[in-house]
Coordinates of C-alpha atoms and ligand atoms in Angstrom, one line a residue:
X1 CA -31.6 43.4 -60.9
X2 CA -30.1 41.6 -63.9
X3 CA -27.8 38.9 -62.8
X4 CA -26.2 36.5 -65.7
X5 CA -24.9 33.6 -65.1
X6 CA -21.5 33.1 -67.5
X7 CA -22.5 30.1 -69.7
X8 CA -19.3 28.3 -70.9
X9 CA -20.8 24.4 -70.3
X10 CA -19.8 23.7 -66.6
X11 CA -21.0 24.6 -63.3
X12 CA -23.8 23.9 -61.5
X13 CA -25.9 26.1 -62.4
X14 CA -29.5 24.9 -61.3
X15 CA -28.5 25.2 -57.8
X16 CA -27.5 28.8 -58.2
X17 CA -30.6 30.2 -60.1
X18 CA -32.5 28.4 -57.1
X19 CA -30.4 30.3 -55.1
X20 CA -31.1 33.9 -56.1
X21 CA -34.4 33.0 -56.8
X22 CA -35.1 32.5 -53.0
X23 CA -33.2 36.0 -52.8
X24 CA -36.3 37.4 -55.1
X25 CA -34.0 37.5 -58.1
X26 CA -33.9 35.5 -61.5
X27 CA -30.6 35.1 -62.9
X28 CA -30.1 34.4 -66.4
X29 CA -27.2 31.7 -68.0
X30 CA -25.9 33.6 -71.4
X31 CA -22.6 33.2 -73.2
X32 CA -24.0 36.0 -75.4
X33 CA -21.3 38.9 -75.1
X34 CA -24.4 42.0 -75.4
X35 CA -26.2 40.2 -72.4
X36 CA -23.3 39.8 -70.2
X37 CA -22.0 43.5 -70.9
X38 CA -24.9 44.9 -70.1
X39 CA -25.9 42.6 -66.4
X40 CA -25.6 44.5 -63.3
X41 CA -23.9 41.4 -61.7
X42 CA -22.0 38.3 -62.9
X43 CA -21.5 35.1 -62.0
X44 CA -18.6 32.6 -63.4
X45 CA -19.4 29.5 -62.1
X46 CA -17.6 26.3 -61.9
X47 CA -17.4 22.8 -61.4
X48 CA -15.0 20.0 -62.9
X49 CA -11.2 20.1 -64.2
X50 CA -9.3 23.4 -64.7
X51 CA -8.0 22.9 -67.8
X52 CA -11.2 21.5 -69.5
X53 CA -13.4 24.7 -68.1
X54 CA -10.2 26.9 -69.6
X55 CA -10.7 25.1 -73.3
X56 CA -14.6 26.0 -72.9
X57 CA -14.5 29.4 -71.8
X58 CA -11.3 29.8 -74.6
X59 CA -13.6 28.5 -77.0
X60 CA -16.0 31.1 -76.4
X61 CA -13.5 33.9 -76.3
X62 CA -15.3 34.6 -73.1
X63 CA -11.4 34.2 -71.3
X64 CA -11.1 37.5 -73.1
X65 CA -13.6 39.3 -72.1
X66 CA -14.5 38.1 -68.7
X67 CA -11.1 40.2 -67.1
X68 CA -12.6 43.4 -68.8
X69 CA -15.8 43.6 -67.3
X70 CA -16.2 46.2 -64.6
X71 CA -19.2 45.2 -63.0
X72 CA -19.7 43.1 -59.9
X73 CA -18.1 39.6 -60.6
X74 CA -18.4 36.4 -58.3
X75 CA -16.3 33.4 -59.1
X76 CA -17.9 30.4 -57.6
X77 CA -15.4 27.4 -56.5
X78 CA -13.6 26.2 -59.9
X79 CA -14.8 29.7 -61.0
X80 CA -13.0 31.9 -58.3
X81 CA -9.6 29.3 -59.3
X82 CA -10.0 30.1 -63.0
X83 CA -9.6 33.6 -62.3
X84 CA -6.2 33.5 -60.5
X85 CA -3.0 33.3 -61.9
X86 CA -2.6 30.0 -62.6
X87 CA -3.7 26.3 -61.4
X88 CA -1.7 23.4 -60.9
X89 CA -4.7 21.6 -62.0
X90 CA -4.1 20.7 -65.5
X91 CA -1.1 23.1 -65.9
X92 CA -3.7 25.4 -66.6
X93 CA -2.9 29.4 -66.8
X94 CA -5.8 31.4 -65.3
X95 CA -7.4 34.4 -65.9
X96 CA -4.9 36.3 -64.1
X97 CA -7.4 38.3 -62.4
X98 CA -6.1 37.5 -58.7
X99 CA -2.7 37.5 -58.2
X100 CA -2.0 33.7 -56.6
X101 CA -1.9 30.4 -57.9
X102 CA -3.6 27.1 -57.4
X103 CA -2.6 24.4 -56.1
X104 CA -3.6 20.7 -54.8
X105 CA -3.6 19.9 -51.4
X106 CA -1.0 17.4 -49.9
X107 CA -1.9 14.0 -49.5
X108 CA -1.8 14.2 -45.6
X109 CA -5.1 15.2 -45.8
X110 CA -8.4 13.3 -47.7
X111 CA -8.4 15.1 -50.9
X112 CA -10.8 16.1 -52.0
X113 CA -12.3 18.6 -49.2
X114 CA -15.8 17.8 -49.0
X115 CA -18.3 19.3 -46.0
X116 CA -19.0 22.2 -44.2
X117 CA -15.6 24.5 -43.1
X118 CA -14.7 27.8 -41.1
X119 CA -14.5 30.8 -43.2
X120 CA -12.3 33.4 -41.3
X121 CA -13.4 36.2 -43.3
X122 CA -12.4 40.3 -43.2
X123 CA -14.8 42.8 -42.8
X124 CA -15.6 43.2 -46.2
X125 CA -19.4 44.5 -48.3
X126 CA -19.5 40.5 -49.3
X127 CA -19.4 39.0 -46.1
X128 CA -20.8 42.1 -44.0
X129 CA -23.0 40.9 -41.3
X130 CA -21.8 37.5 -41.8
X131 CA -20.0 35.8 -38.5
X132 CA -16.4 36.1 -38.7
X133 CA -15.8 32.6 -38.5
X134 CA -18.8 31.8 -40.2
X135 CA -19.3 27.8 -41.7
X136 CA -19.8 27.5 -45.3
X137 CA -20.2 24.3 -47.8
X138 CA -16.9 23.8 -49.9
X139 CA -15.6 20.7 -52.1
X140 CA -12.2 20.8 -53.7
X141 CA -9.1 19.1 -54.3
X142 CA -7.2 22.4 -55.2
X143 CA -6.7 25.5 -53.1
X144 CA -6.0 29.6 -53.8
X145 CA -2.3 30.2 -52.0
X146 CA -2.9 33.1 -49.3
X147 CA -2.5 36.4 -51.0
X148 CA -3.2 40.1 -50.5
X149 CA -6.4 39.6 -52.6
X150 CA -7.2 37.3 -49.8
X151 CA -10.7 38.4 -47.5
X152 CA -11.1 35.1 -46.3
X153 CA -8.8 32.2 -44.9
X154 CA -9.8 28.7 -44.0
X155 CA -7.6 25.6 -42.3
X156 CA -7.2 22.6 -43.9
X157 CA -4.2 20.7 -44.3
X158 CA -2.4 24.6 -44.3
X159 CA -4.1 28.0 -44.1
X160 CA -5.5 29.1 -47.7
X161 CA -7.4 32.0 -49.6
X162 CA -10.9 30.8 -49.6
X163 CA -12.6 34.1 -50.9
X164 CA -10.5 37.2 -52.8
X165 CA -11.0 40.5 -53.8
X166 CA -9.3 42.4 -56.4
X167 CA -11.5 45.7 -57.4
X168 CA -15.0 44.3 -59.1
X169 CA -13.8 41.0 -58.6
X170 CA -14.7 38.2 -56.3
X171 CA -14.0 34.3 -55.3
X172 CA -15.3 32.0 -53.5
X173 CA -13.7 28.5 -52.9
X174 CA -16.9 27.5 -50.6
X175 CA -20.7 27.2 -52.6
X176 CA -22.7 30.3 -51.3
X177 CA -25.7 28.4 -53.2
X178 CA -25.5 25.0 -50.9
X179 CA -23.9 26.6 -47.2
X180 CA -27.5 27.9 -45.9
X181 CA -28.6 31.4 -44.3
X182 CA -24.9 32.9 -44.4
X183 CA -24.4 32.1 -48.3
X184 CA -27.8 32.8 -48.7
X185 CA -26.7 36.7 -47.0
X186 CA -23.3 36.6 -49.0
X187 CA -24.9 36.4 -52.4
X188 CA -27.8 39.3 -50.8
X189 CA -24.9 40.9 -50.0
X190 CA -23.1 40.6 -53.4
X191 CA -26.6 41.1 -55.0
X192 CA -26.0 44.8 -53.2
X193 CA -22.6 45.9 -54.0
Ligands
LIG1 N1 -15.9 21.3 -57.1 C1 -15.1 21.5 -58.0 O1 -15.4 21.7 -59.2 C2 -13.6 21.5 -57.7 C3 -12.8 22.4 -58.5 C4 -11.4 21.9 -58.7 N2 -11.3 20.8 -59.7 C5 -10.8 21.4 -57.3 O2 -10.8 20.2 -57.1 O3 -10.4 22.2 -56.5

């Protein structure tokens, strides 16, 4: 299995590799356009500012190619928010792969979202066997608007998209890589689509 990790200089990309490593798989970081057309999955990772990540990956003219891929893609966190329409955060104008925008949560709540959260997820391949209120690990300051991409929802300060679908594509708000045995099985479950 041939898993690439999109290299565009943020994310945090150690903790993945460990991940699917315990999953029995290596995955590779590349920016190199040959060696991400030809993985069998992709990753877009992310951590950090919107706009900053959006310079990087324009810079590599990976924004262009990234929508045109047609394999299994997983945006983690700042990843999955890249890849919707837009993102509040920055003024920054996404992928426009997932048809919602981003935006920052109110200050009624402490911003950002750090710890572990309930995933009410749909009975989709990437969370199958996964409880359907399941914990995972998430921190964030900015939030996916609920959507019909939406397959999971989670509460905090108002009900959100915190994983979406749109054909090959996936999101994640939460880290599959840090939120134990059920990220370990989404990502094995990801690892299988
Ligand atoms: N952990 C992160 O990188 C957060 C991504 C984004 N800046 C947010 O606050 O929502």
């Amino acid at each position: 299995m041939n898993v690439v990790i999109i290299d565009y200089g943020v994310g945090n990309i150690k903790s993945i590799q460990f991940a699917f490593e315990r999953l029995g798989t290596s995955a590779i970081l590349s920016q190199d356009v040959q060696t991400i057309l030809a993985a069998d999955k992709i990753i877009l990772p992310g951590v950090g500012e919107a706009s900053s990540a959006m310079r990087k990956l324009k810079a590599t003219q990976l924004d262009q190619l990234i929508p045109k891929l047609t394999q299994p893609v997983l945006g983690i966190c700042l990843g999955m928010q890249l890849m919707c329409n837009y993102s509040e955060e920055g003024k920054t104008n996404g992928l426009k792969i997932f048809d919602t925008q981003v935006k920052r949560f109110s200050n009624a709540v402490k911003v950002p979202q750090m710890g572990w959260n309930t995933i009410a997820n749909l009975k989709t391949k990437l969370f199958n066997t996964i409880n359907a209120n399941e914990y995972m690990y998430l921190v964030h300051s900015y939030y996916a608007e609920s959507c019909s991409d939406a397959i999971a929802f989670t509460e905090y300060d108002l009900k959100y998209a915190s994983a979406l679908n749109k054909d090959n594509f996936y999101g994640v708000q939460f880290h599959p890589e840090k939120s134990g045995i059920a990220g370990e099985q989404l990502l094995k479950n990801f690892l299988q689509l």
